[in-house]
Coordinates of C-alpha atoms and ligand atoms in Angstrom, one line a residue:
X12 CA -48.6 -12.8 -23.3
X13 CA -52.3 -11.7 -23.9
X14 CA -54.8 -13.9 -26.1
X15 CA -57.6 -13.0 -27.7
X16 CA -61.0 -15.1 -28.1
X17 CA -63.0 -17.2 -25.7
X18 CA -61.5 -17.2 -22.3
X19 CA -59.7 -20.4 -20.9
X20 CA -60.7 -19.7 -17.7
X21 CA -64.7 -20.1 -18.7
X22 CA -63.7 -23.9 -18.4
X23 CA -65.1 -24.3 -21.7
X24 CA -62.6 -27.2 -22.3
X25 CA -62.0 -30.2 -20.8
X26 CA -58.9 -29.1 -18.7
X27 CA -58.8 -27.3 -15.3
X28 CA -59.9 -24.1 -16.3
X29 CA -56.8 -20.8 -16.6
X30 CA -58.2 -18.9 -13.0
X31 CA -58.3 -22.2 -10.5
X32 CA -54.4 -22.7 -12.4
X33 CA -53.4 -19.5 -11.3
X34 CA -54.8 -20.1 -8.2
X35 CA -53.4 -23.4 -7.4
X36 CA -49.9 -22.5 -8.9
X37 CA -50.0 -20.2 -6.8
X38 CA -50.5 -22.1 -4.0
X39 CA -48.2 -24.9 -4.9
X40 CA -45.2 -22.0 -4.8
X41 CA -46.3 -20.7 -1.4
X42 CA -46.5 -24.4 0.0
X43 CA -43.5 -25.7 -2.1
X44 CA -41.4 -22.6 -0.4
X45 CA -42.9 -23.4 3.1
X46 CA -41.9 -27.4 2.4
X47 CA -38.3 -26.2 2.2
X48 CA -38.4 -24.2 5.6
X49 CA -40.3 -26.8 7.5
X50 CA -38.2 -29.9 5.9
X51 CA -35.1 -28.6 7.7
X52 CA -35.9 -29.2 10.8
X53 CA -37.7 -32.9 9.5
X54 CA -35.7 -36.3 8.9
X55 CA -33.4 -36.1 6.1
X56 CA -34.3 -39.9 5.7
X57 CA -37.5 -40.9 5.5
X58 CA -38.6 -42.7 8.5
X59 CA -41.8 -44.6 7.0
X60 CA -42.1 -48.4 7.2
X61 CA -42.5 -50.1 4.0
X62 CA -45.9 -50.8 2.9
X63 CA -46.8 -47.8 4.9
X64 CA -47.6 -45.4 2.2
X65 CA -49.7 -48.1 0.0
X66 CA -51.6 -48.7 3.1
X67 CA -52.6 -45.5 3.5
X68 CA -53.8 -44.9 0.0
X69 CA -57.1 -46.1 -1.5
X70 CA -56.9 -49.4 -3.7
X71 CA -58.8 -47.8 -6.7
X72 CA -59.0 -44.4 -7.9
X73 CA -62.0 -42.2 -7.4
X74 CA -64.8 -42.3 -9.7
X75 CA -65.6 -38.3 -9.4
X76 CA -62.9 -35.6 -9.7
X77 CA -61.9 -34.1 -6.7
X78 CA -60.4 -30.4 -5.8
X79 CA -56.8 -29.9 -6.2
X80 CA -56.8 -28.2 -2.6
X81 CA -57.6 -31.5 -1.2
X82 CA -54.8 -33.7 -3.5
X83 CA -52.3 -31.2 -2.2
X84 CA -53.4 -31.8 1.3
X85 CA -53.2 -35.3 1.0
X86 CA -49.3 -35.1 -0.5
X87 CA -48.6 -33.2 3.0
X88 CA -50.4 -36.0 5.3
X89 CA -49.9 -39.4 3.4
X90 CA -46.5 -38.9 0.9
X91 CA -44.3 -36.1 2.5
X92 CA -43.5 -38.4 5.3
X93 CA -42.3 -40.9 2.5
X94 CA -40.3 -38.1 0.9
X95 CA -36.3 -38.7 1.4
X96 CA -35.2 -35.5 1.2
X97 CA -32.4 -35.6 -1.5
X98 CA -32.5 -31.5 -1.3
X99 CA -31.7 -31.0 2.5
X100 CA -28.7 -29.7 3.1
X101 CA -27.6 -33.1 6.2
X102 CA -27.9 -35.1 2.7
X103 CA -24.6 -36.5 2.6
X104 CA -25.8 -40.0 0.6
X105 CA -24.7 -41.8 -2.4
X106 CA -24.0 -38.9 -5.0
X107 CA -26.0 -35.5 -4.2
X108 CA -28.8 -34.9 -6.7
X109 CA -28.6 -31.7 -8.5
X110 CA -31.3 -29.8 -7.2
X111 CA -31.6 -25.8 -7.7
X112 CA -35.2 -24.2 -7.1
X113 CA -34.2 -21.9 -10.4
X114 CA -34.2 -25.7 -11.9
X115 CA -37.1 -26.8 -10.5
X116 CA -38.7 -23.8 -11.5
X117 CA -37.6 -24.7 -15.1
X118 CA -38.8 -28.1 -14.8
X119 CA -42.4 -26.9 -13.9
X120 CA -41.8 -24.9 -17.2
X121 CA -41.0 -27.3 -19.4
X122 CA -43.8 -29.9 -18.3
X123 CA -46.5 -27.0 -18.8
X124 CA -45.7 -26.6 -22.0
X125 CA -46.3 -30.3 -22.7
X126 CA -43.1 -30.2 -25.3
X127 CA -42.4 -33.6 -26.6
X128 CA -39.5 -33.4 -29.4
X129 CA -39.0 -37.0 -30.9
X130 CA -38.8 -34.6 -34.5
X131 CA -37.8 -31.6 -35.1
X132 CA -41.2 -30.3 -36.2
X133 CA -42.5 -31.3 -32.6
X134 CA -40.5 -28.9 -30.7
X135 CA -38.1 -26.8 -32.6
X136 CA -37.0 -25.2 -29.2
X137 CA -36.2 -27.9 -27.6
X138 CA -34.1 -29.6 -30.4
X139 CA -32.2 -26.5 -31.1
X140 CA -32.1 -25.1 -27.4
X141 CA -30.4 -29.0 -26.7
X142 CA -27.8 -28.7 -29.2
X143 CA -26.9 -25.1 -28.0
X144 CA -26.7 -26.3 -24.0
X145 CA -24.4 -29.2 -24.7
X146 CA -22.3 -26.9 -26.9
X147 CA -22.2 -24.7 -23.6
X148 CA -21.3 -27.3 -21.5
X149 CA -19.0 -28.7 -24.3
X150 CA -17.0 -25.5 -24.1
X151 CA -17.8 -25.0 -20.2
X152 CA -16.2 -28.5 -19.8
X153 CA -12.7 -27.9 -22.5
X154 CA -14.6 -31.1 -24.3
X155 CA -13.5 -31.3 -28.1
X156 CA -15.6 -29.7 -30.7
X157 CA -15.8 -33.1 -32.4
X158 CA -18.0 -34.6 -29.8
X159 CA -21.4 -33.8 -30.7
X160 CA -23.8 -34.3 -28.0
X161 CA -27.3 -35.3 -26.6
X162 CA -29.3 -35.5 -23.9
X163 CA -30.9 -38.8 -22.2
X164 CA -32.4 -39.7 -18.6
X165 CA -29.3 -41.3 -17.2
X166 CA -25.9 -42.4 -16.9
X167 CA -27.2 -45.8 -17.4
X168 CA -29.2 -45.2 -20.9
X169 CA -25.6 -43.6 -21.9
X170 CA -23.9 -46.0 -21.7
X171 CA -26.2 -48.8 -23.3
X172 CA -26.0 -46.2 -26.3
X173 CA -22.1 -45.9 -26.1
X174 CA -22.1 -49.8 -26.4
X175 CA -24.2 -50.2 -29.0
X176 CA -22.5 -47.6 -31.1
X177 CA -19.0 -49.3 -30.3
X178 CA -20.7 -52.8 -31.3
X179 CA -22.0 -51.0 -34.5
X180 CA -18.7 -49.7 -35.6
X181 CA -17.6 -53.2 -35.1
X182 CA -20.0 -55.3 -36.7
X183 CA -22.7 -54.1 -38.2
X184 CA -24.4 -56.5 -40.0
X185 CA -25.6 -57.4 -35.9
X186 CA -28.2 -54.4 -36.3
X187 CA -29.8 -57.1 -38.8
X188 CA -28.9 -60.8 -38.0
X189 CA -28.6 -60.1 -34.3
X190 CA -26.2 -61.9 -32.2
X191 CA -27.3 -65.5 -32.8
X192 CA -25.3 -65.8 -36.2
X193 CA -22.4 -64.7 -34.8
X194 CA -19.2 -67.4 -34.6
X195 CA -18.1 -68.5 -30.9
X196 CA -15.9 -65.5 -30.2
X197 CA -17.8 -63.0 -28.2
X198 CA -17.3 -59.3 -27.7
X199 CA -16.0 -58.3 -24.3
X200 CA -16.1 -54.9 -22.8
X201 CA -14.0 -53.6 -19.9
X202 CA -14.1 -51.9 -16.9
X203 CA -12.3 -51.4 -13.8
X204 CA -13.4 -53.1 -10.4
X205 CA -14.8 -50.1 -9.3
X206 CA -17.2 -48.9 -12.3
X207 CA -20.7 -48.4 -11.7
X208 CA -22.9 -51.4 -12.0
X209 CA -24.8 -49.4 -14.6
X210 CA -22.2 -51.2 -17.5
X211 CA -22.9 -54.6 -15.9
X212 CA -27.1 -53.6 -16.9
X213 CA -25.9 -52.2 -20.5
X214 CA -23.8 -55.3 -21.4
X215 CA -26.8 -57.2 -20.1
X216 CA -29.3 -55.3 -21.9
X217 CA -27.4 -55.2 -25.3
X218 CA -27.3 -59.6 -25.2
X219 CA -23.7 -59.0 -25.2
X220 CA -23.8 -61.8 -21.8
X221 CA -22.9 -60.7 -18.2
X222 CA -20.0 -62.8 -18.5
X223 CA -17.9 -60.7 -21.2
X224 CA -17.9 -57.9 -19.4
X225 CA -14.4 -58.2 -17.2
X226 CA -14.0 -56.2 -14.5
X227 CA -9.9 -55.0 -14.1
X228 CA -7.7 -55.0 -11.3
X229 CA -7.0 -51.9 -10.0
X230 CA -4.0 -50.0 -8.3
X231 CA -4.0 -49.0 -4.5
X232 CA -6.0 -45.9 -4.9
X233 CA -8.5 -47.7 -7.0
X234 CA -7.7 -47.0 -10.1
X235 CA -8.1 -49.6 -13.3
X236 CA -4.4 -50.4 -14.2
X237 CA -3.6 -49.9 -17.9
X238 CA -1.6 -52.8 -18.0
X239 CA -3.8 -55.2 -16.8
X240 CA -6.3 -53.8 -18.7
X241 CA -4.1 -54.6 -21.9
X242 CA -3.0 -58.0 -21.1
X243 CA -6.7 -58.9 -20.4
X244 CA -7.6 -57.5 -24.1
X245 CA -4.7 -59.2 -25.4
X246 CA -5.6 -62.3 -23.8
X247 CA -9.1 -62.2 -25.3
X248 CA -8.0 -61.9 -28.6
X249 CA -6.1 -64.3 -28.5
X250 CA -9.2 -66.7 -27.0
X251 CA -10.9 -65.1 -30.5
X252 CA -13.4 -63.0 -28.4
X253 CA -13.7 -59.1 -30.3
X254 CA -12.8 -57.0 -28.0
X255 CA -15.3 -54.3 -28.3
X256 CA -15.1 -51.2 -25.5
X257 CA -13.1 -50.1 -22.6
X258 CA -15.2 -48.1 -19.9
X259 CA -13.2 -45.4 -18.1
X260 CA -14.3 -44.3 -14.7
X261 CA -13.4 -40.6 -14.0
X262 CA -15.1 -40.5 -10.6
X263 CA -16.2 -44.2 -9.5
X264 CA -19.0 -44.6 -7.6
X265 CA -17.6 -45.7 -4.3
X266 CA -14.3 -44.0 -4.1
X267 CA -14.5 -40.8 -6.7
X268 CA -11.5 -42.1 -7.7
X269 CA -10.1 -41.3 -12.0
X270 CA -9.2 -44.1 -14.1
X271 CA -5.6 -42.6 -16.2
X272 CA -7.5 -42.0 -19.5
X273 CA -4.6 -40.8 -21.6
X274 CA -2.9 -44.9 -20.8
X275 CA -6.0 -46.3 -21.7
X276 CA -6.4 -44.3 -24.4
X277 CA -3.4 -46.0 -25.8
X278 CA -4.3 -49.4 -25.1
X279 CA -7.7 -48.5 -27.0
X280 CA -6.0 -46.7 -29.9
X281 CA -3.7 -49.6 -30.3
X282 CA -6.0 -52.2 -30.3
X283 CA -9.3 -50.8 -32.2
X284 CA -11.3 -50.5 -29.0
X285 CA -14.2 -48.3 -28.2
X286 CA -13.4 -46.0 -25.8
X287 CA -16.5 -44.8 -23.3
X288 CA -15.7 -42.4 -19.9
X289 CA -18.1 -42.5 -17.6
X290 CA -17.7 -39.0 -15.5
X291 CA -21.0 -38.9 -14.2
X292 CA -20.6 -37.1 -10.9
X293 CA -16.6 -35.9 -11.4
X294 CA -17.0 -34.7 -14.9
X295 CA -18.8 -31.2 -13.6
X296 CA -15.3 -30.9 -11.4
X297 CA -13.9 -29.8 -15.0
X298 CA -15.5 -26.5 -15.2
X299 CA -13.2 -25.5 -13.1
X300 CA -9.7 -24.6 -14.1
X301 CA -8.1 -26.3 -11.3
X302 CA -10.1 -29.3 -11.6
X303 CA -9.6 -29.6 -15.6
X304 CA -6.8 -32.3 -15.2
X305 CA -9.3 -34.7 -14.1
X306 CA -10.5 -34.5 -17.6
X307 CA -6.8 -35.5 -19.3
X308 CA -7.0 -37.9 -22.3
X309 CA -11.0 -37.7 -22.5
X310 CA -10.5 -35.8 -25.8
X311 CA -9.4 -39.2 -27.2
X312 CA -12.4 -41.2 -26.0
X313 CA -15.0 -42.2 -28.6
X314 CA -18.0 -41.5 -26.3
X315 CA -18.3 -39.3 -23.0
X316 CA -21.2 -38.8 -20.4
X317 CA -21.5 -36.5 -17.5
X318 CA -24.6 -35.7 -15.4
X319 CA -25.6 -32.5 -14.5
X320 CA -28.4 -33.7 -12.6
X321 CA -24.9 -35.1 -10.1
X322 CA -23.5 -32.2 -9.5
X323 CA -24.5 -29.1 -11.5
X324 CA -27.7 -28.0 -9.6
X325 CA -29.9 -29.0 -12.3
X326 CA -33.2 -31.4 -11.2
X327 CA -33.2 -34.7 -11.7
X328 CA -32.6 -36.1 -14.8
X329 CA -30.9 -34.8 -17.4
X330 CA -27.1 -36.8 -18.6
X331 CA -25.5 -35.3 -21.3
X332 CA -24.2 -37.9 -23.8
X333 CA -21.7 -36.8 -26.2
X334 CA -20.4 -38.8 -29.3
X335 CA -17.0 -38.3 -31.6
X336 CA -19.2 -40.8 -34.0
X337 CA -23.0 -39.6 -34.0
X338 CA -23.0 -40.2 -37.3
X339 CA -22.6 -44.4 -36.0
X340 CA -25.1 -43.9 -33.5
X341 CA -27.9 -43.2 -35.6
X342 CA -26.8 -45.7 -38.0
X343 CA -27.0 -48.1 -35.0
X344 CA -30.9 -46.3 -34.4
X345 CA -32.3 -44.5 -37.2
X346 CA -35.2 -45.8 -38.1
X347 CA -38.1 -43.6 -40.0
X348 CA -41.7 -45.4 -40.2
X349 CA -44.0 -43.2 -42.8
X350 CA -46.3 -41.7 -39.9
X351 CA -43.0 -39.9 -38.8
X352 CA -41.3 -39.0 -42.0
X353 CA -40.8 -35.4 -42.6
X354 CA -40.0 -32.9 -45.7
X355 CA -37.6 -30.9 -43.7
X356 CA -35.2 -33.9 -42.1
X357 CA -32.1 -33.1 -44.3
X358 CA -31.5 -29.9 -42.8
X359 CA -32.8 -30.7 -38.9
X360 CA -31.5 -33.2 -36.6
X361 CA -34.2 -35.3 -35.4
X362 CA -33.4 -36.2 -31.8
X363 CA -35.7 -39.9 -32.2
X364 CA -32.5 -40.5 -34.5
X365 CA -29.9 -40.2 -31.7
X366 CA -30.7 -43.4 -29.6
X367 CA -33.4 -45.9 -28.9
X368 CA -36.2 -43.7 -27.8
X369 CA -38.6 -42.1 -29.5
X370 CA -40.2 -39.4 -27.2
X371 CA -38.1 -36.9 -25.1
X372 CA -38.7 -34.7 -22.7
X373 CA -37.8 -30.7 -22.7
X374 CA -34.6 -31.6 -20.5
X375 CA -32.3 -28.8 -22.0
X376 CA -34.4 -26.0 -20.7
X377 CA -33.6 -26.9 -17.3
X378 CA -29.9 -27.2 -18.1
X379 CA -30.2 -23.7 -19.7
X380 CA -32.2 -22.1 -16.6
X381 CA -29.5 -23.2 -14.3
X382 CA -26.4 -22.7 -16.6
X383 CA -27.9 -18.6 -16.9
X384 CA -29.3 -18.1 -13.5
X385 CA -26.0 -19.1 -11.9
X386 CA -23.7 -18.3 -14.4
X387 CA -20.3 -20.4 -15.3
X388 CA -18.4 -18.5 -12.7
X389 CA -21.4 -19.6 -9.8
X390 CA -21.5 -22.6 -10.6
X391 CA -17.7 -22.8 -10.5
X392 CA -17.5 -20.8 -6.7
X393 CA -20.3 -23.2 -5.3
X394 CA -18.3 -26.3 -7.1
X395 CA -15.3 -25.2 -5.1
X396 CA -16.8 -24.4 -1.8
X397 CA -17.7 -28.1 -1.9
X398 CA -14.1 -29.2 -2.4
X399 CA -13.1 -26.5 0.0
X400 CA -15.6 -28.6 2.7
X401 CA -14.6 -31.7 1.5
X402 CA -11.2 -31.0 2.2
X403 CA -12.1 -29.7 5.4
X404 CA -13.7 -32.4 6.5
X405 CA -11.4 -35.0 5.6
X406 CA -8.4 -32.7 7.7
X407 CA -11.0 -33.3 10.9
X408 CA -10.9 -37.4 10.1
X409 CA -7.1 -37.2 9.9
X410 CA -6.7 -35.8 12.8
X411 CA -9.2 -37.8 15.1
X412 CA -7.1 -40.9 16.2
X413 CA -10.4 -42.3 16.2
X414 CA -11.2 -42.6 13.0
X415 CA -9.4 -43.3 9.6
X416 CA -9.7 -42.1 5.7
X417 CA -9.2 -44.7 3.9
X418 CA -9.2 -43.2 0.1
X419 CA -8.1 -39.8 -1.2
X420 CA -10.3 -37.4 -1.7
X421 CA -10.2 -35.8 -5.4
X422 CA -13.7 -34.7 -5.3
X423 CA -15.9 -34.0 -2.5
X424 CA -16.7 -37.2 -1.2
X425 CA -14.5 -38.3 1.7
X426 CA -14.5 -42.3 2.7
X427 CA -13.8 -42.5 6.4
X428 CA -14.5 -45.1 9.0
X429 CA -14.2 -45.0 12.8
X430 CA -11.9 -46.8 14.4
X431 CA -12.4 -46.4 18.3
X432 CA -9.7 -47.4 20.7
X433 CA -10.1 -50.4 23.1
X434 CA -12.1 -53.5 23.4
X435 CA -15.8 -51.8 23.4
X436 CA -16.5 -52.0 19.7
X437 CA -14.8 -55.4 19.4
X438 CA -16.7 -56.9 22.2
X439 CA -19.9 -57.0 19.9
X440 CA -18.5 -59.3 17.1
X441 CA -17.3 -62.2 16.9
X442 CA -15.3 -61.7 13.4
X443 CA -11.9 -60.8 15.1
X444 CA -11.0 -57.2 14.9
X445 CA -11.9 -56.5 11.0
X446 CA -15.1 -58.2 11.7
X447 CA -15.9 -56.0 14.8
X448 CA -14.8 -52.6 13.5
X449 CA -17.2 -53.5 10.0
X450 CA -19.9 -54.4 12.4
X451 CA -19.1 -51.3 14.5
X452 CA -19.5 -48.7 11.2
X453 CA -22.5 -50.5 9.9
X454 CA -23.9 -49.7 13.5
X455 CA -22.2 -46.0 13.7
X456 CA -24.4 -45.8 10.1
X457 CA -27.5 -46.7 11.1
X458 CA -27.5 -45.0 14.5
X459 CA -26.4 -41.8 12.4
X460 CA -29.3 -42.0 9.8
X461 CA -31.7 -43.1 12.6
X462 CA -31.0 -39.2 14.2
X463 CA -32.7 -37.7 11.2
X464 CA -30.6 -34.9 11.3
X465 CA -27.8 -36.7 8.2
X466 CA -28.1 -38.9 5.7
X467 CA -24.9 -41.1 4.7
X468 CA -24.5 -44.4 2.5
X469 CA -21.6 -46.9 2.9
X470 CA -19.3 -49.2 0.7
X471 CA -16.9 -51.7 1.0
X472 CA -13.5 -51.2 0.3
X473 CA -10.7 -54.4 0.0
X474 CA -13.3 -56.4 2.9
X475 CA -13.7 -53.1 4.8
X476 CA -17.3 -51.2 5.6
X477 CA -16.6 -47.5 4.3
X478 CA -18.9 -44.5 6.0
X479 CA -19.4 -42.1 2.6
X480 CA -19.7 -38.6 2.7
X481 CA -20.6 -36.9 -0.2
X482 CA -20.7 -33.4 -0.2
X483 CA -22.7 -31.7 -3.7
X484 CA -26.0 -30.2 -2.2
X485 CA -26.4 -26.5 -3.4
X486 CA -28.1 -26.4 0.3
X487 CA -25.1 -27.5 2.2
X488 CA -22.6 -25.2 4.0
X489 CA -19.6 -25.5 6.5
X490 CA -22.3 -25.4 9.1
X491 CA -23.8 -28.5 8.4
X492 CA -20.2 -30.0 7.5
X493 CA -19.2 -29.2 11.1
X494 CA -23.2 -30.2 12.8
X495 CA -22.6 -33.8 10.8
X496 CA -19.0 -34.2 12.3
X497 CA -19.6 -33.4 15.9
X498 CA -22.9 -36.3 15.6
X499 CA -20.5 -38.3 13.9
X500 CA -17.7 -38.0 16.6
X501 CA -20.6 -38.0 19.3
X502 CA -22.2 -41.4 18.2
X503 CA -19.2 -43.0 17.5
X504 CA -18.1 -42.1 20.7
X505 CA -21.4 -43.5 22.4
X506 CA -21.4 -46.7 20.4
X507 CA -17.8 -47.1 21.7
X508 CA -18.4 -46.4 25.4
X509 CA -21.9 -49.0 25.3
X510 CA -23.6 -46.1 26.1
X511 CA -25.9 -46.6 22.9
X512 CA -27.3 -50.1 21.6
Ligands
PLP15 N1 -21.7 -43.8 -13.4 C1 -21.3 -43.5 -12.2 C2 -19.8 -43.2 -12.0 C3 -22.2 -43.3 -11.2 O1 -21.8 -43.0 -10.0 C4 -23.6 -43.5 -11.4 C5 -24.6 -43.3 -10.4 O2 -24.3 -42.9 -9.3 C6 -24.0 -43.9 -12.7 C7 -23.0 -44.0 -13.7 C8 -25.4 -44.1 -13.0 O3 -26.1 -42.9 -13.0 P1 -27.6 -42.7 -13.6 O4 -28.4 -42.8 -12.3 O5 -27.6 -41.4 -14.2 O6 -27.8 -43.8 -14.5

């Protein structure tokens, strides 16, 4: 790109002038690729205290500017230490966070050029380059053509627009009059046991009250049972509560495991009830062929989210939203003040129209980096090695007498917990033997997160303390699989024997 005129790099404007850029990009690169050497051999945790990183940072900020150099040496000595390292490749935690460095790369991109698209007019490129990576990912996915789509932050911001657009089908005279007019039936949503506490937050946020949201029973691999799911709707209209959305789980947060869509479809269809599926982290499983099952029924759900920023290598954050009724979702949030009217808005789509917020961010771009760099087909063979090590892994638990799976594993998180032989872990508690083998896996946790080397998370399952291990980094390979299993087996064994606190 070459530019004629006055020179950017004179400093001539108020912004760090175009030679120190270069030369601190630059930099930034060379230390960014040296961080992800060095971080390897660093705690995947962070080990700092709390408070520890306020305390070492002043209480006002400086009066006079000061080099970049020395900012960048200060994120090395005061904040890298507080850095949990959600891109090593011993992160096993929660869900993995879909880092790439061809995504970060895009993300440093689409922050330079400062893109903001709340119109169309604001950033044609990222309005159109959005609706063409969701139609990729659409198609990627096998997702009906019907569902148009768009992109938000989270998971969480999905699915506060999926109810609102169920509870404007419903009743829309509540965009006006608000909920305070209504009679004394409520609207309930439901979701199974297991679903993310992120539809507890949007039934919250919406007013719709914590206590109409009813969490379902679920079967004995956790997952909600149609049935029960029916009788509770039924029961609810007969009570004269409006029975306003079902959330599916394909993929629940603790246990991966997938809500049967196509029966809940039917309880939906034959009761006029919103259906949203929440495939957050599993929903990526679906670009693979194999994997596509997991997907069944979704084509009949009003409203669908997946995150690429879970498991598609693509930076934190970026959830793609998609809608059979967008045309209900901007009834339930257009809104055009005069400062943001525009002659061309029949033939655009305005992406301030397609939920509650007004600015956006250049999200797609990173979504289209890593969809082109890796191509379907790499994404798909990194996808399966994870299952592959998932699988693996889970083989080595079920056949250590000393431990136990307790869930199966669709995806590539396995939930395990040790269960050592003879008296030394029960010794410790005095909660009988569930009691002492919870207390012995919250200890086998800690000490494992305490060696630096892995990063794990837990959850409770029917009273028990689950060890999860959740395989999705694009660093991760069969060598660290097989590093975290011997620690495991070597700690657990420890802990067992006394021979650790
Ligand atoms: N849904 C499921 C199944 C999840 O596991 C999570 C987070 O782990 C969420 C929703 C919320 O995700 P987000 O952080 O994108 O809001």
């Amino acid at each position: 790109m070459t530019r004629t005129g006055a020179d950017p790099g004179a400093g001539a404007h108020g912004d760090m002038p175009a030679s120190e850029f270069r030369e601190e990009g630059h930099r930034l690169v060379d230390w960014l690729a040296e961080y992800f050497r060095w971080s390897l051999d660093n705690p995947v945790l962070s080990r700092v205290k709390p408070g520890a990183i306020r305390a070492a940072l002043p209480p006002a900020a400086p009066e006079e500017g000061e080099p970049f150099e020395r900012i960048l040496a200060d994120f090395e000595r005061v904040l890298v230490p507080g850095l949990t390292q959600w891109n090593h490749p011993g992160y096993f935690a929660y869900f993995p966070c879909g880092f790439s460095s061809p995504g970060a790369l895009a993300d440093l991109l689409s922050t330079a050029v400062s893109q903001q698209a709340m119109l169309w007019r604001t950033s044609p490129a990222a309005t159109e380059l959005e609706d063409v990576v969701l139609a990729w990912l659409r198609r990627a996915l096998g997702l009906p053509e019907e569902f148009e789509g768009v992109i938000y932050d989270t998971a969480s911001t999905a699915v506060v627009h999926a109810l609102a657009t169920a509870r404007h089908a419903k009743a829309p005279e509540v965009r006006s009059l608000g909920l305070t007019g209504r009679g004394p039936g409520a609207f309930r949503v439901y979701c199974s046991e297991h679903a993310h506490s992120s539809v507890d937050k949007a039934v919250i946020v919406l007013g719709l009250g914590h206590d109409n949201l009813r969490r379902i029973a679920v079967d004995a691999e956790f997952r909600m049972r149609p049935d029960a799911l029916a009788q509770a709707i039924d029961e609810d209209l007969r009570a004269g509560h409006t029975p306003l959305a079902v959330v599916a789980t394909v993929g629940t947060t603790s246990v991966t495991s997938v809500d049967p869509v196509p029966a809940i479809a039917d309880v939906c269809a034959a009761r006029g009830t919103w259906l949203h599926v929440d495939a957050a982290y599993a929903g990526a499983a679906a670009v693979l062929p194999e994997c596509r099952s997991a997907l069944a029924g979704v084509e009949r759900a009003d409203s669908f989210v997946v995150n690429p920023h879970k498991w598609m290598f693509t930076p934190f954050d970026l959830s793609a939203f998609y809608c059979r009724r967008m045309d209900l979702l901007r009834a339930a949030f257009g809104l055009t003040p005069e400062y943001l009217k525009t002659s061309e808005t029949s033939e655009v789509r305005n992406l301030m129209d397609t939920g509650f917020q007004l600015g956006r961010r250049f999200r797609a771009l990173k979504l289209w980096v890593v969809l082109r760099y890796f191509g379907l087909e790499g994404i798909r063979e990194r996808l399966r090695e994870h299952l592959r090590l998932a699988r693996l892994f889970a083989g080595w638990v079920d056949e250590d007498p000393g431990f136990e799976r307790v869930a199966p594993v669709p995806f590539s998180v396995v939930c395990f917990r040790a269960r050592p032989q003879g008296a030394g872990a029960a010794a410790r508690s005095g909660g009988g033997e569930a009691g002492a083998l919870n207390d012995f896996n919250e200890r086998l946790l800690a000490a494992l997160n305490d060696s630096g080397e892995i990063f794990l998370s837990h959850t409770s399952l029917d009273g028990r303390y689950v060890l999860r291990f959740a395989i999705g980094n694009i660093r991760t390979t069969e060598v660290e699989v097989r590093g975290a299993w011997d620690r495991i087996r070597e700690l657990a064994r420890g802990l067992a024997e006394g021979t650790r606190p």
